[in-house]
Coordinates of C-alpha atoms in Angstrom, one line a residue:
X1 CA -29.6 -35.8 -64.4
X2 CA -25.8 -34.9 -65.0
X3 CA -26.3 -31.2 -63.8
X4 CA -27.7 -32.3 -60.2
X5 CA -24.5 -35.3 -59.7
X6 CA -22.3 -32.5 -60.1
X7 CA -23.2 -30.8 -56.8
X8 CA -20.5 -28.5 -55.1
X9 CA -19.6 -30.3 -51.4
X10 CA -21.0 -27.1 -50.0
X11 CA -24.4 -27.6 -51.7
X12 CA -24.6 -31.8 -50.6
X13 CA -23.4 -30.4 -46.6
X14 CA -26.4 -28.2 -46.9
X15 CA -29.1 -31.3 -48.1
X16 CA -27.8 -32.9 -45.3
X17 CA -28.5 -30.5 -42.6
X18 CA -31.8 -29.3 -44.0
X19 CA -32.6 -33.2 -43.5
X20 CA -31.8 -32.7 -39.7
X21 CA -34.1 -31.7 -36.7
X22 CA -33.7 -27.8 -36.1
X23 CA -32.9 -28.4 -32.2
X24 CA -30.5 -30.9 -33.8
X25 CA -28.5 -28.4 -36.1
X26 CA -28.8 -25.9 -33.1
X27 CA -27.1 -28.4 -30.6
X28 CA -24.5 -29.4 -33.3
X29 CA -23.6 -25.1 -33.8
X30 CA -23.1 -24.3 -30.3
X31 CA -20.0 -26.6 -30.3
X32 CA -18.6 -24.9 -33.0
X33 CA -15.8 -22.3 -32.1
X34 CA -15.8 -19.1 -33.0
X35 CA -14.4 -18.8 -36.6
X36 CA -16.2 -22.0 -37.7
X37 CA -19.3 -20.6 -36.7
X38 CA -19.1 -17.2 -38.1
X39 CA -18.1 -19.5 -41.5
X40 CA -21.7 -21.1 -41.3
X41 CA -23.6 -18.0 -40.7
X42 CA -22.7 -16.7 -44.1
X43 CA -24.0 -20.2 -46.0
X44 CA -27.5 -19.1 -46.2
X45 CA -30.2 -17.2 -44.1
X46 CA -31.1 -20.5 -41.9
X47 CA -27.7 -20.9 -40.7
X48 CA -27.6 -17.3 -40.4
X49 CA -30.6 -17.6 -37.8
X50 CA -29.1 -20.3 -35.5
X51 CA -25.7 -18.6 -35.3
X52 CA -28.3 -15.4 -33.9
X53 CA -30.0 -17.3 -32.0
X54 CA -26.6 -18.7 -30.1
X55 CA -25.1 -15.5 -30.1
X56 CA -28.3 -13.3 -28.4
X57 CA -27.1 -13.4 -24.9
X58 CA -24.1 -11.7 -23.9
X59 CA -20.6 -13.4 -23.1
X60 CA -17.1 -12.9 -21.7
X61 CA -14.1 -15.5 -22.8
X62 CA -11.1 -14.9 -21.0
X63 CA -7.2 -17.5 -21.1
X64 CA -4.2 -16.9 -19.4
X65 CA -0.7 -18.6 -20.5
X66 CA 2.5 -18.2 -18.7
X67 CA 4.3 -20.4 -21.7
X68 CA 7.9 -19.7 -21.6
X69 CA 7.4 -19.0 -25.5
X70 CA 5.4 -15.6 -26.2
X71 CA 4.6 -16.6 -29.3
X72 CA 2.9 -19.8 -28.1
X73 CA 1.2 -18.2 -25.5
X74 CA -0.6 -16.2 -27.4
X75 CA -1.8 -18.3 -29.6
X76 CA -2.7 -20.5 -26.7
X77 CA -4.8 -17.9 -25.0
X78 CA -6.7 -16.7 -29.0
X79 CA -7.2 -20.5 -29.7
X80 CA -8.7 -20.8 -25.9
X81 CA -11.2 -17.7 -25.5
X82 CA -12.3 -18.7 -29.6
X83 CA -12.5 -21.8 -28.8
X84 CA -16.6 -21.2 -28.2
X85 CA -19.3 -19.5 -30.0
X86 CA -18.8 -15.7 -29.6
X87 CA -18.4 -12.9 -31.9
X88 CA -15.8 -10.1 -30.3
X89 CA -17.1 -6.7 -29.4
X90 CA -14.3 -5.8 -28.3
X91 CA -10.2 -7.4 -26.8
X92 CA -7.9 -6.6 -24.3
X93 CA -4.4 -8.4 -23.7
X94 CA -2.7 -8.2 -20.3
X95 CA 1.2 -9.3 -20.5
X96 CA 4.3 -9.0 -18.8
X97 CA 7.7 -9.7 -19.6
X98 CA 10.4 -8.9 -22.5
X99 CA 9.5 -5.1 -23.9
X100 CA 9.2 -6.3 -27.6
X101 CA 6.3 -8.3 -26.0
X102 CA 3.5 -5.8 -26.3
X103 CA 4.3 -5.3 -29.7
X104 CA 4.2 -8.5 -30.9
X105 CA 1.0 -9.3 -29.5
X106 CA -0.7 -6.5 -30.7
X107 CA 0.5 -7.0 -33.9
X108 CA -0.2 -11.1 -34.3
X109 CA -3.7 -10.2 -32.7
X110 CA -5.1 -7.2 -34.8
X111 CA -4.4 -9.4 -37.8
X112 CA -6.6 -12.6 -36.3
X113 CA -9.1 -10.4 -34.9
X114 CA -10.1 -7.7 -37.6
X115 CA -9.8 -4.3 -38.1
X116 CA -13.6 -3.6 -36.7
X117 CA -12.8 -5.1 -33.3
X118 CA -11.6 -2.3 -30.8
X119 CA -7.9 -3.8 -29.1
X120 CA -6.3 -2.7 -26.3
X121 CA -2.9 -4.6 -25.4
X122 CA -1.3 -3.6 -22.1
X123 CA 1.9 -4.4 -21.0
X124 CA 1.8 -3.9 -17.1
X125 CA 3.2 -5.3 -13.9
X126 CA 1.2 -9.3 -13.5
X127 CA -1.9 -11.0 -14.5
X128 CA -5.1 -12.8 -13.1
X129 CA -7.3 -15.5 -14.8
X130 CA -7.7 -19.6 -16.0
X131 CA -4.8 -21.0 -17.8
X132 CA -5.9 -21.7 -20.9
X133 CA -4.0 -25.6 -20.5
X134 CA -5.2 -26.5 -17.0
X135 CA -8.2 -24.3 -16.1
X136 CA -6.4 -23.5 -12.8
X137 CA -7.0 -20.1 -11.7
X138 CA -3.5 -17.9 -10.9
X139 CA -2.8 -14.6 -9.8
X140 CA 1.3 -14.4 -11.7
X141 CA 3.5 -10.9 -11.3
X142 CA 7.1 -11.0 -13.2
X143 CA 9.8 -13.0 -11.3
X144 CA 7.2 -15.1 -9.2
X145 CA 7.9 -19.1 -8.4
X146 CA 5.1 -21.2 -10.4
X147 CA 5.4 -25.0 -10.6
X148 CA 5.8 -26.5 -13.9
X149 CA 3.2 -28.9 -14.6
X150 CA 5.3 -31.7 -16.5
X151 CA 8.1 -31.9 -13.8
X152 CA 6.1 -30.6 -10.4
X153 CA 9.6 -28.2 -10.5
X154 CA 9.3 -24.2 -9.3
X155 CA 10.4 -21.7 -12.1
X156 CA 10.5 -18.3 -12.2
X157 CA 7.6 -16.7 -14.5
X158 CA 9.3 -14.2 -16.8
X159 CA 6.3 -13.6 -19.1
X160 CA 2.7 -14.5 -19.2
X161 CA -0.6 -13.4 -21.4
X162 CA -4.1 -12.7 -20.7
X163 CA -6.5 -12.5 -23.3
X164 CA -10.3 -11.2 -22.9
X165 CA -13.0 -11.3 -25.6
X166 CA -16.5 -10.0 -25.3
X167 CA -19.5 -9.8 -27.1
X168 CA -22.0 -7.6 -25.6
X169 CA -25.4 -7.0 -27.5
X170 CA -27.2 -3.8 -26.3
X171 CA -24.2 -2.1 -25.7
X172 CA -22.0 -0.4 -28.6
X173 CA -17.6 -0.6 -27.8
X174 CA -15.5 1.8 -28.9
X175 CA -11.4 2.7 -27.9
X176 CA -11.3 6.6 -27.8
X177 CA -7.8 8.0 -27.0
X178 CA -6.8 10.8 -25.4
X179 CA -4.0 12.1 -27.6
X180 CA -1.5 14.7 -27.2
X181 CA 0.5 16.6 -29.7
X182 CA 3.9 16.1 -29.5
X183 CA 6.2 18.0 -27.2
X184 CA 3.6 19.5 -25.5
X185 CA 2.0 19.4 -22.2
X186 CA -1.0 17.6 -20.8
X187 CA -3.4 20.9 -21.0
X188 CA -7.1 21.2 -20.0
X189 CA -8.0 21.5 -23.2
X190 CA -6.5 17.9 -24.5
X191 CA -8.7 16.4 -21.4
X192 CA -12.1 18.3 -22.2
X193 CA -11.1 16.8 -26.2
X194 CA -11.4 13.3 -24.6
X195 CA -14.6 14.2 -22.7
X196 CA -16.4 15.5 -25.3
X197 CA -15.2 12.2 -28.0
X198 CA -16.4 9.9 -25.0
X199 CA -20.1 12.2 -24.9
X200 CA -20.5 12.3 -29.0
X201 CA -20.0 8.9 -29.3
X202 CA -22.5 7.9 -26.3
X203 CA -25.0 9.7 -28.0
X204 CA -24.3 8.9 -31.4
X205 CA -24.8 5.0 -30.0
X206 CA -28.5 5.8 -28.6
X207 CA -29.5 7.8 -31.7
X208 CA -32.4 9.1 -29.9
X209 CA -33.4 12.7 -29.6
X210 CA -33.0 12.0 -25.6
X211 CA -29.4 10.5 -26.0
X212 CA -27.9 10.0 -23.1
X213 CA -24.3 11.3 -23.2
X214 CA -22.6 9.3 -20.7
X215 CA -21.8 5.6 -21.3
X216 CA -22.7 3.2 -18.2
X217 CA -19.0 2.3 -18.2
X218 CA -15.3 3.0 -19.2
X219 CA -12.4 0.9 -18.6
X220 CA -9.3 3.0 -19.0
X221 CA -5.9 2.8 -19.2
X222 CA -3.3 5.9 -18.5
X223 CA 0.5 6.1 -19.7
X224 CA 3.3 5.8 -17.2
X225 CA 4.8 9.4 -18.4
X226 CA 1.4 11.2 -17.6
X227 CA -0.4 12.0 -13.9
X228 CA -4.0 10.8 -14.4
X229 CA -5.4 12.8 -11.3
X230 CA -6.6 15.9 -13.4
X231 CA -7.9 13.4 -16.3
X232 CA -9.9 11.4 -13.7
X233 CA -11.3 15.1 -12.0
X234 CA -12.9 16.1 -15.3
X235 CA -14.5 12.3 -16.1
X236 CA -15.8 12.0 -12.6
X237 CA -17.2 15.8 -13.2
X238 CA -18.8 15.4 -16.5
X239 CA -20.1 11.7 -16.2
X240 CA -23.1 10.8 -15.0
X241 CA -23.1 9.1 -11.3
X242 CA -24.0 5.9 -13.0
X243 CA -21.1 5.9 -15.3
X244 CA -18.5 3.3 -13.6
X245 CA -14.7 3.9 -14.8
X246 CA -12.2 1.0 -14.0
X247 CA -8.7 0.1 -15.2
X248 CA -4.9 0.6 -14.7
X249 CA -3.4 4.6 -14.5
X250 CA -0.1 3.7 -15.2
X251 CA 0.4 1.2 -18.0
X252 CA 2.5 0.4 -21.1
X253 CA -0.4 0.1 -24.0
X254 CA -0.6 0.0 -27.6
X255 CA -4.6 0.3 -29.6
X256 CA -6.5 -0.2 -32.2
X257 CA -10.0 1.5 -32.3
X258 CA -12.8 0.3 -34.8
X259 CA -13.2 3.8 -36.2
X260 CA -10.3 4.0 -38.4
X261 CA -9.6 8.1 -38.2
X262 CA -9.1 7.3 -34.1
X263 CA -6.6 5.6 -34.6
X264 CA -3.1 7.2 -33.9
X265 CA -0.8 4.3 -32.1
X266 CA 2.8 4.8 -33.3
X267 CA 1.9 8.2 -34.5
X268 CA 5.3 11.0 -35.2
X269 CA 2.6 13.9 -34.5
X270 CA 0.8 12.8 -31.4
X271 CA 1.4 11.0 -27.7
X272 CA -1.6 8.7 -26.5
X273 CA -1.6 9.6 -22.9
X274 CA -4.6 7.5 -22.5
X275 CA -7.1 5.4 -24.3
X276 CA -10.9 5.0 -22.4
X277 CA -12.7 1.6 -23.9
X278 CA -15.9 2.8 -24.2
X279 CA -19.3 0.5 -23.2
X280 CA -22.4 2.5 -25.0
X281 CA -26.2 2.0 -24.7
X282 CA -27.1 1.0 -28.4
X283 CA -30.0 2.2 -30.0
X284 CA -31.4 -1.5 -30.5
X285 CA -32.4 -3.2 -27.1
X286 CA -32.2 -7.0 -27.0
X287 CA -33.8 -9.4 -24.7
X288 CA -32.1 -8.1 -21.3
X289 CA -29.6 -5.3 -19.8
X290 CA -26.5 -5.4 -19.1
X291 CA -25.3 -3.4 -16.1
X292 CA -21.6 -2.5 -14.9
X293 CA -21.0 -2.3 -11.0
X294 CA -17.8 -1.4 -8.9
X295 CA -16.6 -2.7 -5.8
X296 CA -13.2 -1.3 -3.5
X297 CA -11.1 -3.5 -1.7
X298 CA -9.2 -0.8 0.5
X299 CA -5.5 -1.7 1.3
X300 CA -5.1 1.6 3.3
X301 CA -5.7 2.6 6.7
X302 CA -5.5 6.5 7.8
X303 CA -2.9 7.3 10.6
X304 CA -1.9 10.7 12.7
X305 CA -3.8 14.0 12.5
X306 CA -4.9 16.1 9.7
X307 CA -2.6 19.0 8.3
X308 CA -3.3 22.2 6.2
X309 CA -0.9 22.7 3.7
X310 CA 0.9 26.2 3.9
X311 CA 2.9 25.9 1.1
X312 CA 2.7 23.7 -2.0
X313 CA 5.4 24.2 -4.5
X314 CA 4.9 22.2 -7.7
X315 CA 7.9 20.9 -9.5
X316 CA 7.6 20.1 -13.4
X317 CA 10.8 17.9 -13.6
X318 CA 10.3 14.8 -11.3
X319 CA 6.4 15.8 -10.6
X320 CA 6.6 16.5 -7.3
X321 CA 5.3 18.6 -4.5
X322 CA 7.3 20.4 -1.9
X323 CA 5.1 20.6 1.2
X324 CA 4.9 23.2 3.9
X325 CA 2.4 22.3 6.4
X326 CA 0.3 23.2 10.2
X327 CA -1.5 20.2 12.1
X328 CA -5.4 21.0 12.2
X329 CA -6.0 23.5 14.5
X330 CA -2.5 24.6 15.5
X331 CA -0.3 27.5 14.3
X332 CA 3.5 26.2 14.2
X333 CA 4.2 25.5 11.0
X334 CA 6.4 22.3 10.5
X335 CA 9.0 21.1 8.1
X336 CA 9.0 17.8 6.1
X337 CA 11.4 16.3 9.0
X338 CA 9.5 17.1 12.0
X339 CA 6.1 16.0 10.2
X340 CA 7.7 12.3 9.1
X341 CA 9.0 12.0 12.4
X342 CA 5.5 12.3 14.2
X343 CA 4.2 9.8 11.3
X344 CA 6.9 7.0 11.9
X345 CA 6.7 6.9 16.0
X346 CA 3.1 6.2 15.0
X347 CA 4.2 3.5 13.0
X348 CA 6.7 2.5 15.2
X349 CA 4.7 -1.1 16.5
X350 CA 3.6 -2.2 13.5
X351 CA 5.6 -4.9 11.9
X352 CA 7.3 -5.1 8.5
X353 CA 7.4 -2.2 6.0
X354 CA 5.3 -0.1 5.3
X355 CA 4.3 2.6 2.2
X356 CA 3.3 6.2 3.1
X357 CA 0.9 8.3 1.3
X358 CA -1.2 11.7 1.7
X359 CA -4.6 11.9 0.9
X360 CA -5.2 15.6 0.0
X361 CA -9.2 16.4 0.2
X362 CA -9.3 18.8 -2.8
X363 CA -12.2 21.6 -3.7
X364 CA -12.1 23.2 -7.2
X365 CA -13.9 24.0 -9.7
X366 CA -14.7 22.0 -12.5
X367 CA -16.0 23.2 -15.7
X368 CA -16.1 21.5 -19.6
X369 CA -15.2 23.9 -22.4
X370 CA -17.5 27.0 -22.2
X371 CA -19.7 25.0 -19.8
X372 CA -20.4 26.6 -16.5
X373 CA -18.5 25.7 -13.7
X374 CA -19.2 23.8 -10.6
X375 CA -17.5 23.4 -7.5
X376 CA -16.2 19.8 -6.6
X377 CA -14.8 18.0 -3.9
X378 CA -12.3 14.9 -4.4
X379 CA -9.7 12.5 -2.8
X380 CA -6.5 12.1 -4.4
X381 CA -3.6 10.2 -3.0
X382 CA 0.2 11.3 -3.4
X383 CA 3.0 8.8 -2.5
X384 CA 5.7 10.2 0.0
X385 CA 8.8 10.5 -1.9
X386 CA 11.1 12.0 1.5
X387 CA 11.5 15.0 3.2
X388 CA 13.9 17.2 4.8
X389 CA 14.4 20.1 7.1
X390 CA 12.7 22.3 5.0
X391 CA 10.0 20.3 2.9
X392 CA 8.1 17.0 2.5
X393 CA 8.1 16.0 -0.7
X394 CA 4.9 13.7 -1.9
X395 CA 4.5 12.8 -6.0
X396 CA 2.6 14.3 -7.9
X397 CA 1.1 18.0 -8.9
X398 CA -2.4 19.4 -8.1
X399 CA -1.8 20.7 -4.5
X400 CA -3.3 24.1 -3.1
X401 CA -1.8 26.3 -0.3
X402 CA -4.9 25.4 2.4
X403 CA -5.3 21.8 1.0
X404 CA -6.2 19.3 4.2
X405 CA -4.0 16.4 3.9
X406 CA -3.5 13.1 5.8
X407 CA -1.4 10.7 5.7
X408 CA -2.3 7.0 4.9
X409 CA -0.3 3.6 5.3
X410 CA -0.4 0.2 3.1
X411 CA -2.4 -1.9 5.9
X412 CA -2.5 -5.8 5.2
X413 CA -5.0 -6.6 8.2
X414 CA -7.5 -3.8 6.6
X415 CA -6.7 -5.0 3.0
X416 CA -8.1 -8.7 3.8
X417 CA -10.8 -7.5 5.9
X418 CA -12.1 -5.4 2.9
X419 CA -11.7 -8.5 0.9
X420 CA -13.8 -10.4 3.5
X421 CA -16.6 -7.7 3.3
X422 CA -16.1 -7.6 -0.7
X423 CA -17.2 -11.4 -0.3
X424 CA -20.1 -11.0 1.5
X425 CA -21.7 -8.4 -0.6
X426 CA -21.3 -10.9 -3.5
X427 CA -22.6 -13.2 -1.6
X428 CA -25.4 -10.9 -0.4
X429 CA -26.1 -10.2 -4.3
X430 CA -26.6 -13.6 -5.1
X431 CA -29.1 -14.1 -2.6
X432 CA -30.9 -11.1 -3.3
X433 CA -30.7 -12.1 -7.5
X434 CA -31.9 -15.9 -6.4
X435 CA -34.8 -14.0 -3.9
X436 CA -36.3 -12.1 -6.6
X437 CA -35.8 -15.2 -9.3
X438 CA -38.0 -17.4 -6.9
X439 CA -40.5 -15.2 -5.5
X440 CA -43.1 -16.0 -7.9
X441 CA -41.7 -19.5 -9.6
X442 CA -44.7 -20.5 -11.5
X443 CA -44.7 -16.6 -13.2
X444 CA -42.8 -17.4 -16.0
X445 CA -44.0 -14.4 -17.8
X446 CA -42.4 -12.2 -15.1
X447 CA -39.1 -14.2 -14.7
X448 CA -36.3 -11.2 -14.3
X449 CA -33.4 -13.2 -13.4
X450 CA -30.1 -11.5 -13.3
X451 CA -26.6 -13.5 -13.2
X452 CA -22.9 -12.2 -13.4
X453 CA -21.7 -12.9 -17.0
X454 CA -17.9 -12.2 -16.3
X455 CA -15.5 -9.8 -14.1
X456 CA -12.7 -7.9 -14.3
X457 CA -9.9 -7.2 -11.3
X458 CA -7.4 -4.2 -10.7
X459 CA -4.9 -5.2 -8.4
X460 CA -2.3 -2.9 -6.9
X461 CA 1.0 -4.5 -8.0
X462 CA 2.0 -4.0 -4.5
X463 CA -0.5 -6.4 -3.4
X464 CA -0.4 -10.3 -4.7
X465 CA 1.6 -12.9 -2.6
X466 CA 4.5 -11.3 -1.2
X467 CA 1.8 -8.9 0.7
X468 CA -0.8 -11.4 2.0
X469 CA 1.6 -14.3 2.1
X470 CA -0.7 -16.4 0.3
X471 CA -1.6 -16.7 -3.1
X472 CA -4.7 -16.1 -5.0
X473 CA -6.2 -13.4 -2.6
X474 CA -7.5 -10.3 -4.5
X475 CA -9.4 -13.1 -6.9
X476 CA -10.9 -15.0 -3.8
X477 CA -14.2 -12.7 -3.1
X478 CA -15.2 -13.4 -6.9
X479 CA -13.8 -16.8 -7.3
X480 CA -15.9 -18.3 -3.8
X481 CA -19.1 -16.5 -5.4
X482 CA -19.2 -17.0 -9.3
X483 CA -16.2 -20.3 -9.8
X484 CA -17.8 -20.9 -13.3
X485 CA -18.1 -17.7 -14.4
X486 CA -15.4 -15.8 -16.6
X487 CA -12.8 -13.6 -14.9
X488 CA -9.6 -11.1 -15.8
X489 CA -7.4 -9.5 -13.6
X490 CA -4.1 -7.3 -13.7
X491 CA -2.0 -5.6 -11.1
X492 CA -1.5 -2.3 -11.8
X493 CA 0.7 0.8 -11.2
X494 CA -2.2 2.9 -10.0
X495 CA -6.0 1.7 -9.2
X496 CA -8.8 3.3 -11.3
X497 CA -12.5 2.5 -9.5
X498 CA -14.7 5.3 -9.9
X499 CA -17.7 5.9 -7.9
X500 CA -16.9 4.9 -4.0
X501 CA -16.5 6.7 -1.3
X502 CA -13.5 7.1 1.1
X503 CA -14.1 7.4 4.6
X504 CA -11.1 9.3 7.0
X505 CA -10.1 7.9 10.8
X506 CA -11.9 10.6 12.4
X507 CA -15.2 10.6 9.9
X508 CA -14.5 14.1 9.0
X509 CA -17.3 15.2 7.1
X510 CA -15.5 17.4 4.5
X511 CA -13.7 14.0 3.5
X512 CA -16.3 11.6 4.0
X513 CA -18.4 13.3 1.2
X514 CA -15.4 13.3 -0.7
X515 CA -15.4 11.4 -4.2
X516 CA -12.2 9.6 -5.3
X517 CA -11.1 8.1 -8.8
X518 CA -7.4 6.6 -8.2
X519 CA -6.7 4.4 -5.1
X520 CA -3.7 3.1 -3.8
X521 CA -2.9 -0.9 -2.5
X522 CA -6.6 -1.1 -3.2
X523 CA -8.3 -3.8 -5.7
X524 CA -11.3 -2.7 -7.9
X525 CA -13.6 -5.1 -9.0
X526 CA -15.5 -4.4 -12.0
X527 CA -18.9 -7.0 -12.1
X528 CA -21.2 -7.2 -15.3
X529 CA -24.6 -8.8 -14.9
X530 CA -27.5 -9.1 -17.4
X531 CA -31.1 -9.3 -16.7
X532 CA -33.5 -11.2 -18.9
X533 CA -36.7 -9.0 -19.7
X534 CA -40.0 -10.4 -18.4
X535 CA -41.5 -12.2 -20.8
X536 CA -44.6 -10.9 -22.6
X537 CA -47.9 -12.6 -23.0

């Protein structure tokens, strides 16, 4: 009788919830946060069960905290997105602000987050999402006016956080870097070492003699000291077309991958030029899909004629081009000067400034390794840097002697027209999800309901207020369509969205069928749905 008095408090916690109604205990788990409930999954196998039963569909938790402190904010943003049942597949961080920054919140949240959960911390130009405080919904770059909350005051933001969690079952995360040895250059061979870690590790996840070897998504992020353009060429080559690649090509990041030997960050011997997170079929398939699709948000429109480059002159230090070039169809070959010239009286009536770019159609061939090669055709946009009476000068390397090029301007009208038409598609996808739901109400077996679980944004840093004049524009075609559901968002020094097509003014057809991987003063939106699987009878 003295033996069963002396109970531990553990052992008397457990009598009492065996006592309880299942649904009861259930209910009383889901408003556990995250830590507390990954605690009671380890007290015995019931517990164990509810927490699986919680955790079987998939989730995104995302905070943002413009707290003057960075160490308060983010531990603001971890206590917010943990705040909820979830178990972290993978994490990214989004900040801006003092340089030390990105270290120290990669280094307060690999400690709280575990060695086992890939991290990517990024420190870039401004941030999208819900304060983690007020639930209000901002789109913040550095040096913007926000008011303060306790004395309705306008402050400059100087620093701000975003934190993303999510747990995705059916799909295996992984950070794979692209690293570089040091004091060497970016060679073909470093890129086709990337390709081929992103293709083992597909496969590997599936573990099936048919293993796919292309992952349905990537969201990558490239280093400010590297041009992405060639990376991006080989991806869009060797992926599948189903593969869709988002994320930032310029950025400040620092990573942790789950797989101990990848990781390399502060490395003497190597350089991450890039790190790809990774979103893998897993061999196990749970009670729906999840599916990654892309949507562009064009802030370009294409002036003038179309030029043939007739000399391209590559320049290591600075990475630029000299240009040499003929208008389409005509022989007199024109200097940088005479070129600019024709652009700006072209420009002449439009008001405000404006950015120039070139958008070079491209056809090379592509090959892996000792694979065979194909021939491909791409888009890639070079930003106008000046010209001369001998040159014009774009940035950027890649450029052929017989290249087509034409020249592109930042366009607000086209950029909130796209946003307009980005709307409606949601829109039109919500219909068509809420269509297919309802066609057959009373077939509960054969309910396939799909619903966006969460969304990421890729804003060019370019865009935001001081462009549209209003706040909160690149987030409005996702906000009017899912308000409820989770959503991240950055502005970034170069736009990754792989998978859309770019149409030219005059529909050439050479450019029209033309694929292109980095944008510029565009927004890519990054959707993930899930679909429940029919029930079975």
């Amino acid at each position: 009788m003295e033996v069963e008095m002396k109970k531990n408090p553990m052992e008397k916690a457990k009598l009492g919830f065996n006592s309880l109604n299942e649904d009861i205990v259930e209910k009383i788990f889901r408003r556990l946060p995250a830590l507390s409930l990954a605690s009671a999954a380890c007290v015995c196998k019931s517990w164990c069960q509810h927490s699986n039963r919680i955790l079987s569909r998939p989730k995104l938790a995302s905070a943002l905290s413009l707290n003057s402190s960075p160490d308060i904010a983010v531990r603001e943003v971890l206590n917010k997105v943990l705040s909820e049942p979830i178990r972290p597949h993978f994490a990214i961080a989004n900040g801006f602000g003092n340089d030390s920054g990105l270290q120290k919140t990669y280094n307060f949240l690999a400690r709280k987050l575990g060695s086992r959960t890939p991290l990517i911390v990024t420190w870039t130009s401004g941030i999208m999402g819900r304060d983690a405080i007020t639930n209000e919904f901002k789109e913040v770059m550095g040096g913007d006016d926000t008011i303060d909350g306790d004395n309705e005051k306008h402050v400059e933001t100087n620093s701000g956080i975003l934190l993303t969690v999510g747990f995705l079952p059916g799909l295996k995360v992984e950070a794979i870097p692209m690293l570089r040895p040091l004091k060497k250059p970016l060679q073909g061979s470093i890129i086709d070492a990337l390709v081929l870690d992103i293709r083992i590790y597909t496969a590997s996840a599936s573990a099936s003699a048919s293993a796919c070897s292309s992952p349905i998504g990537i969201i990558m992020f490239g280093s400010r000291g590297i041009d992405l353009k060639p990376v991006m060429e080989k991806l869009d080559y060797a992926m599948s077309k189903e593969t869709v690649i988002a994320g930032d090509e310029k950025a400040e990041f620092l990573y942790r991958s789950g797989i101990e030997s990848r990781n390399f960050c502060g490395s003497t011997n190597y350089i991450s030029d890039a790190i790809a997170l990774v979103f893998a079929r897993d061999r196990y398939k749970p009670d729906g899909e999840i599916q990654f699709q892309a949507m562009l948000s064009s802030g370009v429109s294409a002036i003038g004629p179309r030029y043939k480059a007739v000399s391209a002159k590559a320049m290591s230090r600075g990475c630029t081009t000299w240009l040499t070039a003929r208008r389409e169809g005509q022989h007199e070959i024109l200097d940088g000067e005479r070129i600019l010239s024709d652009i700006n009286d072209e420009l002449e009536n439009r008001i405000g400034g404006t950015d120039l770019y070139i958008g070079v159609t491209k056809q090379r061939k592509c090959f892996i390794g000792t694979e065979k090669s194909k021939l491909t055709r791409s888009l890639a946009f070079h930003a106008v840097t000046g010209a001369d009476e001998e040159h014009l000068y774009v940035y950027g390397t890649g450029i052929r002697t017989a290249d087509y090029f034409q020249f592109y301007h930042s366009d607000q009208s086209a950029a909130l027209s796209s946003c307009n038409d980005i709307s409606m598609k949601l829109r039109n996808l919500k219909l068509e999800w809420c269509s297919k739901k309802c066609h057959n109400p009373s077939d509960h077996a054969n309910e396939c309901k799909k619903e966006c679980i969460g969304g990421f944004i890729f804003s060019c840093c370019g865009r935001g207020e001081t462009f549209f004049n209003r706040r909160n524009v690149d987030s409005s075609p996702f906000l009017e369509n899912f308000p409820e559901v989770p959503l991240a968002g950055m502005f970034c020094g170069g736009e990754i969205g792989r998978g859309f097509t770019i149409l030219n003014a005059h529909e050439n057809q050479e450019e029209s069928s033309s694929n292109c991987s980095l944008h510029v003063f565009s927004t890519v939106y990054l959707i993930l749905t899930y679909t429940r699987r029919p029930l079975q009878n």
